[in-house]
Coordinates of C-alpha atoms in Angstrom, one line a residue:
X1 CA 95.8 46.5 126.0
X2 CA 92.9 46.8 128.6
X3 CA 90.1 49.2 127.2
X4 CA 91.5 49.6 123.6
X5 CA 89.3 48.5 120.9
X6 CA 90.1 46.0 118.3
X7 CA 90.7 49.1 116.0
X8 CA 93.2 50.7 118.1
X9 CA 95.1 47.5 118.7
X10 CA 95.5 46.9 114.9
X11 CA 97.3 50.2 115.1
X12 CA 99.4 49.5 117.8
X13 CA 100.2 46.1 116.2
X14 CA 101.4 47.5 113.4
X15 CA 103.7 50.0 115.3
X16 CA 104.9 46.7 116.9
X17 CA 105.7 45.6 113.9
X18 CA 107.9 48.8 112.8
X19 CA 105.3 50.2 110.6
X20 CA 106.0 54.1 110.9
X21 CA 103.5 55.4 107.7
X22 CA 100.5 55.1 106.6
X23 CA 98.7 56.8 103.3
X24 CA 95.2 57.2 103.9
X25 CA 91.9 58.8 103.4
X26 CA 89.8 58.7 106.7
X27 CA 86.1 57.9 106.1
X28 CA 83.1 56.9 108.6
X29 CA 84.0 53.0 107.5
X30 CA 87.5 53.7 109.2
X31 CA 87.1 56.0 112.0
X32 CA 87.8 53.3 114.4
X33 CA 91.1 52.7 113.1
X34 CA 92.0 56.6 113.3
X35 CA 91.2 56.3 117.3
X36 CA 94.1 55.3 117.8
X37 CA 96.4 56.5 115.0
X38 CA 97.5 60.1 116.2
X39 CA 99.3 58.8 119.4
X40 CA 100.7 55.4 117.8
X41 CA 103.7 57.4 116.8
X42 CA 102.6 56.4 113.4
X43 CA 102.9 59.0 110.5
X44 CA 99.8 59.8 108.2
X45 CA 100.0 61.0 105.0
X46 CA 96.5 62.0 103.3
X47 CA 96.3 61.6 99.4
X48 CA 93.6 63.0 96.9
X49 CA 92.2 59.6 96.0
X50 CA 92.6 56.3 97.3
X51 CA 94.6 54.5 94.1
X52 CA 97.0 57.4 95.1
X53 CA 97.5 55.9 99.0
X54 CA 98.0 52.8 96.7
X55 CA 101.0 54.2 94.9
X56 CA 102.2 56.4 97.7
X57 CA 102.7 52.6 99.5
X58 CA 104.3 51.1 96.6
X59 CA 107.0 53.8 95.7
X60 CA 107.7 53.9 99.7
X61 CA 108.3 50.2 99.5
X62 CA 110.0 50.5 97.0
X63 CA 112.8 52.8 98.8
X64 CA 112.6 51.5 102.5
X65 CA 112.5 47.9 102.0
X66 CA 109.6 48.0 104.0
X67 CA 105.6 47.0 103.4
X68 CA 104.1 50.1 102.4
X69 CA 100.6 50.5 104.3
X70 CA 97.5 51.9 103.2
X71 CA 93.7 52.7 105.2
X72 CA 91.1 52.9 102.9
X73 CA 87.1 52.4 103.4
X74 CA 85.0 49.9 102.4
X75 CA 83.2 49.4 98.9
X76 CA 85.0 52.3 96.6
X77 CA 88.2 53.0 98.6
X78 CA 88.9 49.3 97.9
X79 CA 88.1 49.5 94.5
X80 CA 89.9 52.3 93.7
X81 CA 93.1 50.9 95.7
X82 CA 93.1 47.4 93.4
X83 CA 94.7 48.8 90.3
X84 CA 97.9 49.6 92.8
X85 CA 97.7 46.4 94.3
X86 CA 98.0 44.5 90.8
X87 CA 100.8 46.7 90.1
X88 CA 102.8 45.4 93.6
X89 CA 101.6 42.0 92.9
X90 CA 103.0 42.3 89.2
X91 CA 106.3 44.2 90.8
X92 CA 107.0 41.8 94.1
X93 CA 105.9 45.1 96.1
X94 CA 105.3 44.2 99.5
X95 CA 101.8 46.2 100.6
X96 CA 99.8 46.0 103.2
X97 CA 95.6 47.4 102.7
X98 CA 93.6 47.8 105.5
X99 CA 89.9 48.4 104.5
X100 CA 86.3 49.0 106.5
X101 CA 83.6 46.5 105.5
X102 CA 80.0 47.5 106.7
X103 CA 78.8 45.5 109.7
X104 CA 79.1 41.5 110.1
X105 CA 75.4 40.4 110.1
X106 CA 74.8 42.7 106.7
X107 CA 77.9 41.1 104.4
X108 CA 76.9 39.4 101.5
X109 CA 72.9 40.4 101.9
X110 CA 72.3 42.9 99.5
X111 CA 70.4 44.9 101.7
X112 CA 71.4 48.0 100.2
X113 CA 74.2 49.1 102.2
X114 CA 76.4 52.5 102.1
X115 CA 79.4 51.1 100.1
X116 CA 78.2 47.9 99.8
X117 CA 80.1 45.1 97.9
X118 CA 78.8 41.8 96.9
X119 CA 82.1 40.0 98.4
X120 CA 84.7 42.4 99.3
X121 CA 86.9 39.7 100.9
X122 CA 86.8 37.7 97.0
X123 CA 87.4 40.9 95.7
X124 CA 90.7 41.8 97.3
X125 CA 91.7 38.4 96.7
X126 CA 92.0 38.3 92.7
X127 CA 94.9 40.8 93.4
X128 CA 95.9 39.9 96.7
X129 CA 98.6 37.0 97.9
X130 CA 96.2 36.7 101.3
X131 CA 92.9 38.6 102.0
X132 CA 91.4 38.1 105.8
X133 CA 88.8 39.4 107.4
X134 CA 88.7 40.1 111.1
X135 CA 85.9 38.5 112.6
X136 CA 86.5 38.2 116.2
X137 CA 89.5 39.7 118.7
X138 CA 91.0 35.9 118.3
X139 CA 91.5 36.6 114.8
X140 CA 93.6 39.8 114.7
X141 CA 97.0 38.5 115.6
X142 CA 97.2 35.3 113.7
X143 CA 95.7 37.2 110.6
X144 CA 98.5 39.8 110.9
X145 CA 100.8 36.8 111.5
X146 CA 99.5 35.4 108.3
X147 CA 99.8 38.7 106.3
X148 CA 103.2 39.8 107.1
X149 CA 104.5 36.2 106.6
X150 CA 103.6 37.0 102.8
X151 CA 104.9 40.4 103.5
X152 CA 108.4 39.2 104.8
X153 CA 109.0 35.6 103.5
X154 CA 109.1 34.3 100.0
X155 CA 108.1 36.8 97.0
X156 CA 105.9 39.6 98.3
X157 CA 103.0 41.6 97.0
X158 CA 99.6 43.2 98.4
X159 CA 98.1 41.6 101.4
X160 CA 94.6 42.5 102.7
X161 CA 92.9 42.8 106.0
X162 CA 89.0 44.1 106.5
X163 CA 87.5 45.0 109.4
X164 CA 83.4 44.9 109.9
X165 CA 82.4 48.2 111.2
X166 CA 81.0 46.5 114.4
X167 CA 84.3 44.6 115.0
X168 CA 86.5 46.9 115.0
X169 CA 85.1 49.1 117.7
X170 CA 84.4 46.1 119.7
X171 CA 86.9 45.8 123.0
X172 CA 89.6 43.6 122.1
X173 CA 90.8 40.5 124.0
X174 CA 94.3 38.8 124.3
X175 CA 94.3 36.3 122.4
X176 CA 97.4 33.6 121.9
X177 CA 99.6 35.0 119.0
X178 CA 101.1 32.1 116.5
X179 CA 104.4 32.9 114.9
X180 CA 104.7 31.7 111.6
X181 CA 107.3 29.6 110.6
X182 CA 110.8 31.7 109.6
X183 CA 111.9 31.1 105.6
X184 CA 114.0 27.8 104.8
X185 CA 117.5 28.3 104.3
X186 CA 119.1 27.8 101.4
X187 CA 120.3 24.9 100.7
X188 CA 124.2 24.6 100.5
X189 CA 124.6 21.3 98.2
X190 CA 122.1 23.7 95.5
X191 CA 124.5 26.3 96.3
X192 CA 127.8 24.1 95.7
X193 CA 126.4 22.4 92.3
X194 CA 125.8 25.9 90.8
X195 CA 129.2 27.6 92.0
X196 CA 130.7 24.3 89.7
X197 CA 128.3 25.3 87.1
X198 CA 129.3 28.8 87.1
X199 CA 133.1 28.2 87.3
X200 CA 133.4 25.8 84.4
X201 CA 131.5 28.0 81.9
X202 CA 133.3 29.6 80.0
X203 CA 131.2 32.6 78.8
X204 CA 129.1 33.4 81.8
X205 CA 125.9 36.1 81.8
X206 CA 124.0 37.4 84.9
X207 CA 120.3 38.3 84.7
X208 CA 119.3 40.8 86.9
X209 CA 115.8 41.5 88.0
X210 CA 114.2 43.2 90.9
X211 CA 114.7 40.9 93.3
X212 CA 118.6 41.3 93.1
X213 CA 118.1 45.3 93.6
X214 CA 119.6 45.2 97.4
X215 CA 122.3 42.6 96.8
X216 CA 124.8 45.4 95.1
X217 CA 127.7 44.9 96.6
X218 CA 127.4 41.0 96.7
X219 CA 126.5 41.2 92.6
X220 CA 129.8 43.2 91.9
X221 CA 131.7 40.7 93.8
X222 CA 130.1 37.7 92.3
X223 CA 130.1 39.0 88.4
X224 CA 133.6 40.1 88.8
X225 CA 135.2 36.8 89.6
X226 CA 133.0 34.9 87.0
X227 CA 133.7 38.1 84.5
X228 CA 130.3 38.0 83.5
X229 CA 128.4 40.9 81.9
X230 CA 125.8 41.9 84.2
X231 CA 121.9 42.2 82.2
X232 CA 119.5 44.1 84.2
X233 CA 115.6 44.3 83.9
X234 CA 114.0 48.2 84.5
X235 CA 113.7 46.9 88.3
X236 CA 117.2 46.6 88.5
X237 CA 118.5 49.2 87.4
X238 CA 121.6 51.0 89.0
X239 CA 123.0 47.9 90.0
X240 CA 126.8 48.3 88.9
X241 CA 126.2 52.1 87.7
X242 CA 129.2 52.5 85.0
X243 CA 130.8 49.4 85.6
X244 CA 132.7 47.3 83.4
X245 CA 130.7 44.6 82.9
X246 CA 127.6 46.4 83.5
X247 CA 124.6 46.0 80.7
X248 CA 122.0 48.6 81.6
X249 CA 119.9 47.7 79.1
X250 CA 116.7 45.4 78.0
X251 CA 116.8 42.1 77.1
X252 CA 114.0 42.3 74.8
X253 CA 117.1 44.6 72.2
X254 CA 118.4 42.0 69.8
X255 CA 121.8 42.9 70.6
X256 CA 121.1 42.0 74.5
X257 CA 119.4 38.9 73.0
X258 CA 122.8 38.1 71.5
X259 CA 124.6 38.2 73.8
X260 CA 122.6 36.3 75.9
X261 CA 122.4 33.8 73.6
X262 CA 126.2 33.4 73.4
X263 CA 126.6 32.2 77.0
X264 CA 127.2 28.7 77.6
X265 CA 125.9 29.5 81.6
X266 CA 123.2 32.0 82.5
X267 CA 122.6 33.1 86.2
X268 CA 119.2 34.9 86.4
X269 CA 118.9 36.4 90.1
X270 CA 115.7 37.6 90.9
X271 CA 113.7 38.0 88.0
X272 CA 110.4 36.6 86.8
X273 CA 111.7 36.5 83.0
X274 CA 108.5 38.4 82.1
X275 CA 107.4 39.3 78.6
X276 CA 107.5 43.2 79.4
X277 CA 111.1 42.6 80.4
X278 CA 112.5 40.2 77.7
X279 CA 110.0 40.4 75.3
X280 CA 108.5 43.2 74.9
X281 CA 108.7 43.4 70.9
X282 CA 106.1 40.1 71.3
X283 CA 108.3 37.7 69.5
X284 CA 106.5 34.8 71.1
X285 CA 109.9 33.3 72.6
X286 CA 113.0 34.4 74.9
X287 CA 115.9 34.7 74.2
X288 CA 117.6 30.7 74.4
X289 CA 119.1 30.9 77.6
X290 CA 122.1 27.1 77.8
X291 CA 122.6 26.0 81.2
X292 CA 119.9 28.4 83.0
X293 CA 121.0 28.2 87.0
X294 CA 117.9 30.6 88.6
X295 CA 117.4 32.0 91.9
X296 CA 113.9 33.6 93.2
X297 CA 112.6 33.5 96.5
X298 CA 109.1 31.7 95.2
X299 CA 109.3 28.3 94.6
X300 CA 105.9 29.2 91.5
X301 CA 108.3 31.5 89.5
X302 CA 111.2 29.3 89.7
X303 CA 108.7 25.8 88.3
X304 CA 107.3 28.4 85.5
X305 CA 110.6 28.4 83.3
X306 CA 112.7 25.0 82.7
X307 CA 116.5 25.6 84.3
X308 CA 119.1 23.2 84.6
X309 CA 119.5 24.5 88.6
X310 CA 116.8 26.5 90.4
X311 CA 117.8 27.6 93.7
X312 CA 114.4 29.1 96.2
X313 CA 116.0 31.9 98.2
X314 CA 117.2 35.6 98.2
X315 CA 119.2 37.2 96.4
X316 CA 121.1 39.3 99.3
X317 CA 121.8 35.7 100.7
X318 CA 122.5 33.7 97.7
X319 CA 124.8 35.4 95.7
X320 CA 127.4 35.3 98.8
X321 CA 127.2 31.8 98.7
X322 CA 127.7 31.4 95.5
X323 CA 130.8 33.7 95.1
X324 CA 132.4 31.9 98.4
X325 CA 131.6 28.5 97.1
X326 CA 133.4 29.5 94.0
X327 CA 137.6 28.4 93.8
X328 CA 139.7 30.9 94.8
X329 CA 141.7 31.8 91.5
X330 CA 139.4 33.8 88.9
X331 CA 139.8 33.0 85.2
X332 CA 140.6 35.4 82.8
X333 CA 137.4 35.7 80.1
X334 CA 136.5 38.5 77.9
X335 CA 133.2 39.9 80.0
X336 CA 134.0 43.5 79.8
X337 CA 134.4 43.2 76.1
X338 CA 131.1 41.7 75.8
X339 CA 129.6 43.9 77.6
X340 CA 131.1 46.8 76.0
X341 CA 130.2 45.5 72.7
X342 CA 126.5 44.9 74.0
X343 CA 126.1 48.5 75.2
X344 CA 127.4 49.7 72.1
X345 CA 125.3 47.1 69.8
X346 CA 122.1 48.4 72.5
X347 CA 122.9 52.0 72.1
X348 CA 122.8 52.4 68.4
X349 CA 119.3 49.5 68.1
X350 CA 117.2 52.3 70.0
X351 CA 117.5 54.9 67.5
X352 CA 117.9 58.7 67.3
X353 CA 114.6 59.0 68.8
X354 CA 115.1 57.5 72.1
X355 CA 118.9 58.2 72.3
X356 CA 118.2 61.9 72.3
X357 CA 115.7 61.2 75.6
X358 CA 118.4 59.1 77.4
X359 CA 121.1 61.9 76.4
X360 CA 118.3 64.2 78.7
X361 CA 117.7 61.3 81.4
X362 CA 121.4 61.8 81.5
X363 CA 121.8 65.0 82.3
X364 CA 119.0 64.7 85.1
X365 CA 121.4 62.1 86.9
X366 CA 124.6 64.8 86.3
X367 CA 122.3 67.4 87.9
X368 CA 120.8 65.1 90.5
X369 CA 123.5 62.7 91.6
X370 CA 122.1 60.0 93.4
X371 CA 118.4 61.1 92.8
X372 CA 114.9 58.7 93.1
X373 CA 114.0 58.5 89.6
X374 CA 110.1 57.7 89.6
X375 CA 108.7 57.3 86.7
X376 CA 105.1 57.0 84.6
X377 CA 104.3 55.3 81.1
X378 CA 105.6 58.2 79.2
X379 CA 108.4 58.8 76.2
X380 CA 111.3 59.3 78.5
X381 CA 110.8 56.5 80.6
X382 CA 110.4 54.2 77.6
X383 CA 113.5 55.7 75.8
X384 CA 115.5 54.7 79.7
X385 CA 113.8 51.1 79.9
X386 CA 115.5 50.5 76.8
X387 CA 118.9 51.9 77.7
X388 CA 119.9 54.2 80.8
X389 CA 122.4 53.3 83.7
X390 CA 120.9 54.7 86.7
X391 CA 123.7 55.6 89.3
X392 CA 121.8 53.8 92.9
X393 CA 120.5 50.7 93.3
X394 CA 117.0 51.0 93.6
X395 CA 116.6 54.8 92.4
X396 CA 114.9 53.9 89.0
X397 CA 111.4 52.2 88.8
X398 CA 108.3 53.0 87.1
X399 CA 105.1 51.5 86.0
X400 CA 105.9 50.8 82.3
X401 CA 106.4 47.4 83.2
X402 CA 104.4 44.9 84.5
X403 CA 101.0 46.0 85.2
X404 CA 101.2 49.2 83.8
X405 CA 98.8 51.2 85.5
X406 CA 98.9 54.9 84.5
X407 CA 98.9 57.1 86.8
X408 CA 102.0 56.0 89.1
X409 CA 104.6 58.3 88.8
X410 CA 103.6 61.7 90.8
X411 CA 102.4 59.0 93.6
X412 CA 104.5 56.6 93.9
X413 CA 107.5 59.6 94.0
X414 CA 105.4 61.1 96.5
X415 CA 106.1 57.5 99.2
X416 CA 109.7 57.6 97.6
X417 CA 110.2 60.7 99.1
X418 CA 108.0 59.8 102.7
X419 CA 110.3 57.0 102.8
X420 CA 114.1 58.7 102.1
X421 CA 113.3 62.4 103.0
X422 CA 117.3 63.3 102.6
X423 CA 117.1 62.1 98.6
X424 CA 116.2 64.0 95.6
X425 CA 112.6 62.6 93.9
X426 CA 112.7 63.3 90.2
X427 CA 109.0 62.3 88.7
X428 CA 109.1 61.6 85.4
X429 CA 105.3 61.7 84.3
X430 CA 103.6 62.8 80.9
X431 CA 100.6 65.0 80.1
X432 CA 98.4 62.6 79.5
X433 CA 99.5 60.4 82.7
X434 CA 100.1 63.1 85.3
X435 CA 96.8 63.8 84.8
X436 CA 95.2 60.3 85.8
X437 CA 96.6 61.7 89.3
X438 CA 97.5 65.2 89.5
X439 CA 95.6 66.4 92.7
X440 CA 98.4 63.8 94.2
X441 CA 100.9 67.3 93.8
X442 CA 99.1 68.9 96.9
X443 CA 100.2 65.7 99.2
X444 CA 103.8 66.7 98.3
X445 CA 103.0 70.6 99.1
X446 CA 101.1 69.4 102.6
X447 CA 104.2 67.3 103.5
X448 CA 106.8 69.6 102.3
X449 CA 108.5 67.1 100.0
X450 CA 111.8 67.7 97.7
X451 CA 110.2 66.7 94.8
X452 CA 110.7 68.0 91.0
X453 CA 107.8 67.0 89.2
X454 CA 108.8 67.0 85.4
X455 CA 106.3 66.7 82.9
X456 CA 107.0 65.6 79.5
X457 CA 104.3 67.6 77.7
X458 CA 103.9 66.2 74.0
X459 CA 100.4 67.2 73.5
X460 CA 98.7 63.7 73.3
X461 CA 99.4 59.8 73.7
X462 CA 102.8 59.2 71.4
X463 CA 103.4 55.5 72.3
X464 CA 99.7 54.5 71.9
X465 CA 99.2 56.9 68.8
X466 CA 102.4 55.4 66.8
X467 CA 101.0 51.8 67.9
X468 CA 97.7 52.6 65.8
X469 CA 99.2 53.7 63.5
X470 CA 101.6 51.3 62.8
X471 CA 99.2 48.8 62.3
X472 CA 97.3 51.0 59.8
X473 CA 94.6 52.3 62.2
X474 CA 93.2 55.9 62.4
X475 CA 94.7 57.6 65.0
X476 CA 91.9 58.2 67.3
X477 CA 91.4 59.4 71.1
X478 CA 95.5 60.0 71.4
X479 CA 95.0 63.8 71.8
X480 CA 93.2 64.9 75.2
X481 CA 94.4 68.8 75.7
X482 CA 96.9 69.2 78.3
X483 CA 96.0 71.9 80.8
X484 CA 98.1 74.7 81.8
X485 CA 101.1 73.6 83.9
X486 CA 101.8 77.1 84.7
X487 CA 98.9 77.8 86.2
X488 CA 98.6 74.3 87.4
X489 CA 101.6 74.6 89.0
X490 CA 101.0 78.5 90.8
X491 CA 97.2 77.3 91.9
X492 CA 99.4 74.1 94.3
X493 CA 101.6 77.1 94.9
X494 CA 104.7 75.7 93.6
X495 CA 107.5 76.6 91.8
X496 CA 107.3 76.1 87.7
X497 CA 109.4 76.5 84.4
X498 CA 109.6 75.3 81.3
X499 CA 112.2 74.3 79.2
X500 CA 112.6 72.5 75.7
X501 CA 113.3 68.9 74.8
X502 CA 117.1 69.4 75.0
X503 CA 119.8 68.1 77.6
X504 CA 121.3 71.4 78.6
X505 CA 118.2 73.4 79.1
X506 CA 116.8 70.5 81.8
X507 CA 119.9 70.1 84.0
X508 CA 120.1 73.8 83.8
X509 CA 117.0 74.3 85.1
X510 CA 117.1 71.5 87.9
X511 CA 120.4 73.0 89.0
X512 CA 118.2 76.2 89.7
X513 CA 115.7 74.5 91.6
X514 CA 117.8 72.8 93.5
X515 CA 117.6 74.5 96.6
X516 CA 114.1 75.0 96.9
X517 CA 112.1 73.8 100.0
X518 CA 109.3 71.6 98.7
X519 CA 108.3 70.1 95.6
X520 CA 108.5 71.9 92.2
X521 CA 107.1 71.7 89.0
X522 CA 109.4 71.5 85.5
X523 CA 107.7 71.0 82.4
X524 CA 109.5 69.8 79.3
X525 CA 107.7 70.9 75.7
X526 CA 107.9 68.7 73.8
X527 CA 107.6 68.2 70.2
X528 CA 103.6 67.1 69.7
X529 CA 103.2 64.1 67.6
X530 CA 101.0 64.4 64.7
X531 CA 100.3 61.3 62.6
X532 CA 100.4 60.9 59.1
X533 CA 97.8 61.5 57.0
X534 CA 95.9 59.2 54.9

């Protein structure tokens, strides 16, 4: 490491640490960094704005299991990357920022700095699970210790590292690296008292939230010898795709509720038991949950809800344990016809409204099998929160949840597609939301990406307009004009078509763009909401 600066060594630390892509826009607060980018072996991808680099890390995250990575500068490129960090920190998204700050001896002076902040460090930190600053060359390795720890042990989210201007073009010196502790194991007596648990109910129901979205096969195997209907949150979906005992729907519908309610054991794997999940019709309460047994891999979430057993570990690893500590000879219950009855109960609660979307979500997996589904805060995406069986783990997330920052989708498709580049990436965005970050299209064009960017054009803001007036308030602001997606779509020079609001005519089309090299544009015209009058 002779000769390199502190800059170039964060780079080459990070290739150490099998970081292989990072979403960035290069400014003069980040140049160091960039020194020693383009022979690291690391890949760059270049967004329109930085909240997009935000996204682009989440949604490849999302996909590769790894911490998505994203440069940005000082003062603004910060800013503008927080709203993505809230939304990992709401979603357990493991993201790593790296961000400029001006030089050391001018931080916190107000001296009138280019991009000055009056505490960037306490900034990043209301969003962040650890913010550091690298002071000195005997910080950078034990500050990247720290941050990946929170990257790769316990529940992750954003983590933040800032680098003066002075220090990171400063020659760096070895310094002694500290490994951080590795994550407990689980502990097996926790493990044996809840397999008892589980094995003398009698009406057993699994919750399933994000955290359970890479423990598929380990799921099946568990719910199937405890004949349990399987529950999962919008993170989980595609978990047990057509399954049985799979309920792909949300456990804020009354008949989910019901069911819930109706177990004598419930095994929630993995989920927060958020509002936006389980209550997102504001009751006030959850669903009453008899003989909770939860498993999370932070130790906070699992103190926040009261549980007869609360196990602090993964999923992936858990829910082995469990089914091996469970006896041999499975008892017969009646999980499928719960289930069954559930989806039924689920499908008809949603209405004609929302059932006629899924019927088109469903004929986007037919003519996609296997697809990313990415999605924004739009009709569509509501409609499949509420009901839709996804058919890959993983291969449905959005930003309707949680945080929900508009803006996601056409991003956060964009790292899906960085991070799998042999999957399909349907985005799922509508007019008003693809165009909090539209520009984002020409990333997909630069890189060559197999994304179909559907747009769900209904002329306005649906949700938020039948919210207002629901509660007897003028509709007001829920109708910005739409551009032209045609000619949106030919000035990115991309492929475009438009179809109506019915199953048949999207497949069709998607089965016609399926061969095309790059990304490509499909709009869906929609019917545009107009309120009632007065």
């Amino acid at each position: 490491m002779s000769g390199m600066t502190i800059g170039e060594t964060l780079v080459a630390r990070l290739r150490q640490r099998d970081v292989t892509c990072v979403f960035g826009i290069p400014g003069v607060h980040t140049v160091e960094l960039y020194r020693g980018l383009a022979s690291s072996g690391i890949r760059h991808v270049t967004p329109r704005h930085e909240q997009g680099a935000g996204f682009m890390a989440d949604g490849y995250a999302r996909v590769s299991g790894k911490p998505g990575v994203a440069f940005v500068i000082t003062g603004p490129g910060l800013t503008n990357t927080l709203t993505p960090m809230a939304q990992a920190r709401a979603d357990s998204i493991p993201m790593l920022v790296v961000s400029g700050v001006n030089k050391t001896a001018s931080l916190g002076k107000g001296l009138g700095h280019l991009h000055e902040l009056p505490d960037q460090l306490g900034l990043a930190r209301t969003v962040a699970l650890e913010s550091e600053q690298i002071s000195d060359a005997n910080d950078l390795d034990a500050a990247l210790d720290r941050v990946f720890h929170h990257l790769t042990n316990g529940r992750p989210g954003p983590v933040h590292i800032e680098v003066p201007l002075d220090i990171a073009a400063a020659e760096y010196q070895k310094a002694p690296v500290e490994t951080p502790d590795p994550e407990p194991p689980v502990n097996p007596a926790l493990i044996t008292h809840a397999a008892k648990h589980l094995a003398e109910a009698k009406s057993v129901v699994i919750l399933a939230g994000g955290g359970a979205k890479r423990a598929e096969a380990g799921l099946q195997a568990l719910a199937e010898a405890l004949d349990a209907p399987v529950v999962q949150t919008v993170n989980a979906r595609g978990l047990m795709h057509g399954h049985p005992l799979t309920v792909p729907a949300s456990p804020s519908l009354s008949a989910v509720r019901s069911l819930i309610e109706s177990a004598d054991c419930v095994l929630a794997l993995g989920t927060e038991l958020g509002p936006t999940d389980y209550d997102m019709y504001a009751t006030g309460q959850l669903a009453e949950m008899s003989d909770l047994i939860r498993v999370d891999r932070c130790s906070d979430q699992l103190a926040r809800h009261e549980a007869s057993i609360t196990i602090e570990g993964d999923v992936i690893l858990v829910v082995p344990a469990l089914f091996e500590a469970l006896p041999q000879e499975a008892k017969q219950r009646d999980g499928a016809e719960r289930a069954r009855k559930t989806r039924n109960a689920a499908w008809e609660e949603i209405g004609p409204d929302y059932r006629h979307q899924v019927e088109i979500l469903n004929a986007i997996r037919s003519a996609t099998p296997k697809a990313l589904m990415v999605g924004d805060s739009t009709q569509p995406i509501y409609a499949g929160n509420l009901f839709y069986d996804h058919d890959r783990a993983g291969g449905w997330f959005n930003a309707a949840t949680g945080y929900g920052a508009l803006g996601y989708g056409i991003p956060a498709a964009i790292g899906a597609s960085v991070a799998d580049p042999s999957a399909r990436v349907i985005c799922i965005a509508g007019d008003g939301g693809a165009q909090f970050s539209m520009p984002e299209i020409m990333a997909a064009v630069d890189e060559n990406l197999p994304v179909t960017f559907i747009i769900w054009n209904n002329h306005g803001y649906r949700e938020i307009a039948t919210s207002m007036q629901d509660v007897g308030v003028t509709v007001i602001g829920c109708d910005p004009t739409p551009p032209d997606f045609a000619a949106t779509a030919k000035s990115f020079g991309i492929p475009f078509t438009s179809v109506p609001a019915e199953p048949q005519a999207v497949a069709q089309a998607l089965r016609e763009t399926d061969a095309q090299d790059g990304p490509v544009m499909i709009e869906i015209a929609a019917p545009k909401f107009e309120p009632q009058k007065d």
